[in-house]
Structure formats: structure tokens, C-alpha cells
XYZ file of C-alpha atoms in Angstrom:
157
model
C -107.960 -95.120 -93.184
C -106.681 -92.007 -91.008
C -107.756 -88.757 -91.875
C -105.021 -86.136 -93.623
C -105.335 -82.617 -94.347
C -107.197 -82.970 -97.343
C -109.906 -85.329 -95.108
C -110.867 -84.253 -91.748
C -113.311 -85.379 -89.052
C -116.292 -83.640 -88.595
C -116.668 -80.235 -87.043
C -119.741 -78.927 -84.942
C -121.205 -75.583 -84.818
C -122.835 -75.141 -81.829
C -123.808 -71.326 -82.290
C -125.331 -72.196 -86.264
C -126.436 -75.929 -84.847
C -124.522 -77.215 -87.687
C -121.963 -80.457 -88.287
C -120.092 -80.092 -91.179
C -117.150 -82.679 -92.977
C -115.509 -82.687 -95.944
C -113.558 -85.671 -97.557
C -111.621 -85.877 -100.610
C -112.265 -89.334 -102.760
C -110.280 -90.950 -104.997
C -113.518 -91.345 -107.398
C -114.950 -89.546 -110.598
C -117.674 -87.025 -109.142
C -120.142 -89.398 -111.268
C -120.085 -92.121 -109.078
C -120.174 -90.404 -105.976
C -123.233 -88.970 -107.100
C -124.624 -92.278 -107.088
C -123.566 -93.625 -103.710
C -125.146 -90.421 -102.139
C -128.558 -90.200 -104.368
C -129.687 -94.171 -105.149
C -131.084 -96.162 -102.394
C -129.022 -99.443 -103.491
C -126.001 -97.285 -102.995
C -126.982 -95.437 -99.952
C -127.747 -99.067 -98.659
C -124.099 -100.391 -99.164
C -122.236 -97.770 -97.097
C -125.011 -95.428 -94.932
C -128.196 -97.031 -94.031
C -130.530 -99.396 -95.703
C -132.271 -96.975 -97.977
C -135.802 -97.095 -99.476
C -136.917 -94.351 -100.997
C -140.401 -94.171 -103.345
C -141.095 -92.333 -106.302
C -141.682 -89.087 -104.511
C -138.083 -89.368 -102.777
C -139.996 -90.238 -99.136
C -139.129 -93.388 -97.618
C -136.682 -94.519 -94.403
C -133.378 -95.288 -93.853
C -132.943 -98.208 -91.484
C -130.164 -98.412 -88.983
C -129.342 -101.878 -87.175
C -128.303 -99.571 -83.724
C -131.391 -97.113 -84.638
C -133.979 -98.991 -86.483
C -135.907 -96.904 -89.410
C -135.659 -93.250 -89.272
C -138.282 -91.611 -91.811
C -136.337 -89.613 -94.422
C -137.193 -87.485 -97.553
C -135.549 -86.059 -100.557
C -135.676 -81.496 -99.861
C -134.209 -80.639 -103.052
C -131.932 -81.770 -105.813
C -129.008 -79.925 -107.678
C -127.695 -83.041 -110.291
C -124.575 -83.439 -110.096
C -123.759 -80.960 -107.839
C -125.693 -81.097 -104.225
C -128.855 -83.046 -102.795
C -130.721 -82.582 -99.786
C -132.458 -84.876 -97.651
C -134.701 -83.863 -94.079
C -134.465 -86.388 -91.573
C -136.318 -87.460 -88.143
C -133.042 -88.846 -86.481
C -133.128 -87.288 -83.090
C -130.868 -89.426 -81.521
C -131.222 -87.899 -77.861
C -135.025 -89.352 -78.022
C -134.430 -93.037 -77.980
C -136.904 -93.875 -80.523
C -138.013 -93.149 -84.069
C -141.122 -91.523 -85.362
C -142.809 -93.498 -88.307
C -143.143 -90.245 -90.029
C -140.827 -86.904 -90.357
C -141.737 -84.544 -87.181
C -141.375 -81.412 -89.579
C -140.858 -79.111 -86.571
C -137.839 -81.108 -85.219
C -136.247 -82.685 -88.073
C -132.824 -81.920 -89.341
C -131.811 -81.574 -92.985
C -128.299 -82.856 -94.547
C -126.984 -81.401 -97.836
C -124.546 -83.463 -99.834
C -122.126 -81.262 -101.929
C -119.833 -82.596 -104.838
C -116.657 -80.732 -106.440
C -114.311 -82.047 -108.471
C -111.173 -81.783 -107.178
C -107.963 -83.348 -109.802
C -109.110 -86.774 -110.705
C -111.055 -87.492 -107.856
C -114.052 -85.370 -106.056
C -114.573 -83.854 -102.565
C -117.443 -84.206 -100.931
C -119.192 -81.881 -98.288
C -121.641 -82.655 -96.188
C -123.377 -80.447 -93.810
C -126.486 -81.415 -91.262
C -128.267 -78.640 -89.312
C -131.311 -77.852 -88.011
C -130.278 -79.240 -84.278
C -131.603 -76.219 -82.467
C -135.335 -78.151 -82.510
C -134.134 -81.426 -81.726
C -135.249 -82.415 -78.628
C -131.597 -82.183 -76.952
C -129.215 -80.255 -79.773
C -126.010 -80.819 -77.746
C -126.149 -84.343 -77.685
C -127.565 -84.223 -81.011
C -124.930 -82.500 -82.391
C -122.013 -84.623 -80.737
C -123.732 -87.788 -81.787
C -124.324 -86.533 -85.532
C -120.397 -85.731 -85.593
C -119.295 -88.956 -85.186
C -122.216 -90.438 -87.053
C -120.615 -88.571 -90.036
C -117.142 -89.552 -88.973
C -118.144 -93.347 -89.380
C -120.370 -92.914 -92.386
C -118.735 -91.420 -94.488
C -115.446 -93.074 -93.988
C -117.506 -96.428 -94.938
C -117.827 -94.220 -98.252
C -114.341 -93.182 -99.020
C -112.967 -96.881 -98.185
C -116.433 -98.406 -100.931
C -115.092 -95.960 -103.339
C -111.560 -96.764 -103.327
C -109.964 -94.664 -100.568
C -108.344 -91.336 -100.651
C -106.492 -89.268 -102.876
């Protein structure tokens, strides 16, 4: 599906090392929060998720392989966090987060009429090991992604 006003691609900061998009879907803010917080959800639209009872696990890409991930902070039903080591511009996953050049993602819900909008916004680019090419690959990571989630959920608005 195209994006419309109410859906647009994502944007990069380069001065806050920060990719941002926000997409309105056409589902209760309940579900949404499921298919951005359980692994079997995560699995059927981002990556193959596997999380463990402490919210560390990977995420496993079949272009990327496994890229460690962990749960920063929850906010139920309104926003989760995750850190990530996804540095892209490295060719090649660590098998555990690199705290000092990880990035973190927050997932934001709002309802919005019947359906709920959804923000997302990554940063923490500045200590990847190339942020420009970081950032640019992010953007249309999220671009893809999420639009896998907006066409599992039942489209837009």
C-alpha cells in the first residue's frame, strides 16, 4: 500500500541521529500492542523473534542473520523499548549487545478513531560504527517493516 498523509515514510535526523515514522492502522491499539511486544508476533511481520524471560534474546534476519536484542523498558499499552546491536555498516553481527554502540527503538501507540497510530523512533546512531549509512539504511529498514505491519493488521485507515 502507498503511503498518504496520515502514513509517511520514515524521516532521518542527522543532527539528533534519530529515524523516526509514524503510521496510522486500521487496528484496535490492543492488538498492535501485541504484534510489537510478543515474539510470535514480532516473528510474523519484523524478524524472527526470541526473546527469554528477562526480555534478552535475538531477532534473526534472513539478509542479516541474528542481531542480539533486549527489552529497555516497558510502558503497557502505551510505548516499549528495545536496544539493539544492528550496525548495519559493519557487515556482521555481534553474539551479544555492544552496549557502547547499540541503538535503541521505542514503539509508541495512540489511539487515533477506531484504529491506532503507531510511532516508532530509533536513535543512538552517533556510536555506530558509520551513523550515516546507519541512519539511511535504518530508514528504509523501517519503511519495509513496518509496512509488513500495517498490511498483517489489515491496512490503513
Amino acid at each position: 500500500m502507498g503511503s498518504t498523509d496520515r502514513t509517511q515514510s520514515a524521516v532521518v535526523d542527522e543532527g539528533a541521529f534519530s529515524v523516526t515514522r509514524s503510521i496510522a492502522i486500521a487496528a484496535p491499539a490492543a492488538k498492535v500492542w501485541r504484534a510489537i511486544t510478543e515474539p510470535e508476533h514480532l516473528s510474523l511481520w519484523f524478524g524472527r523473534t526470541v526473546l527469554d524471560g528477562a526480555g534478552v534474546g535475538t531477532m534473526t534476519f534472513d539478509d542479516h542473520g541474528a542481531v542480539p536484542i533486549r527489552i529497555e523498558s516497558i510502558d503497557a499499552p502505551r510505548s516499549v523499548t528495545y536496544r539493539w546491536s544492528n550496525d548495519n555498516a559493519l557487515g556482521r553481527m555481534p553474539d551479544e549487545i555492544d552496549e557502547e554502540n547499540s541503538t535503541v527503538f521505542t514503539f509508541t501507540l495512540e489511539a487515533e478513531g477506531e484504529g491506532t497510530r503507531l510511532t516508532v523512533v530509533e536513535s543512538g546512531f552517533e556510536r555506530t560504527s558509520d551513523p550515516i549509512a546507519n541512519l539511511e539504511s535504518h530508514r528504509e529498514g523501517w519503511n519495509i517493516e513496518l509496512d509488513k505491519l500495517v498490511a498483517l493488521l489489515g491496512g490503513h485507515e
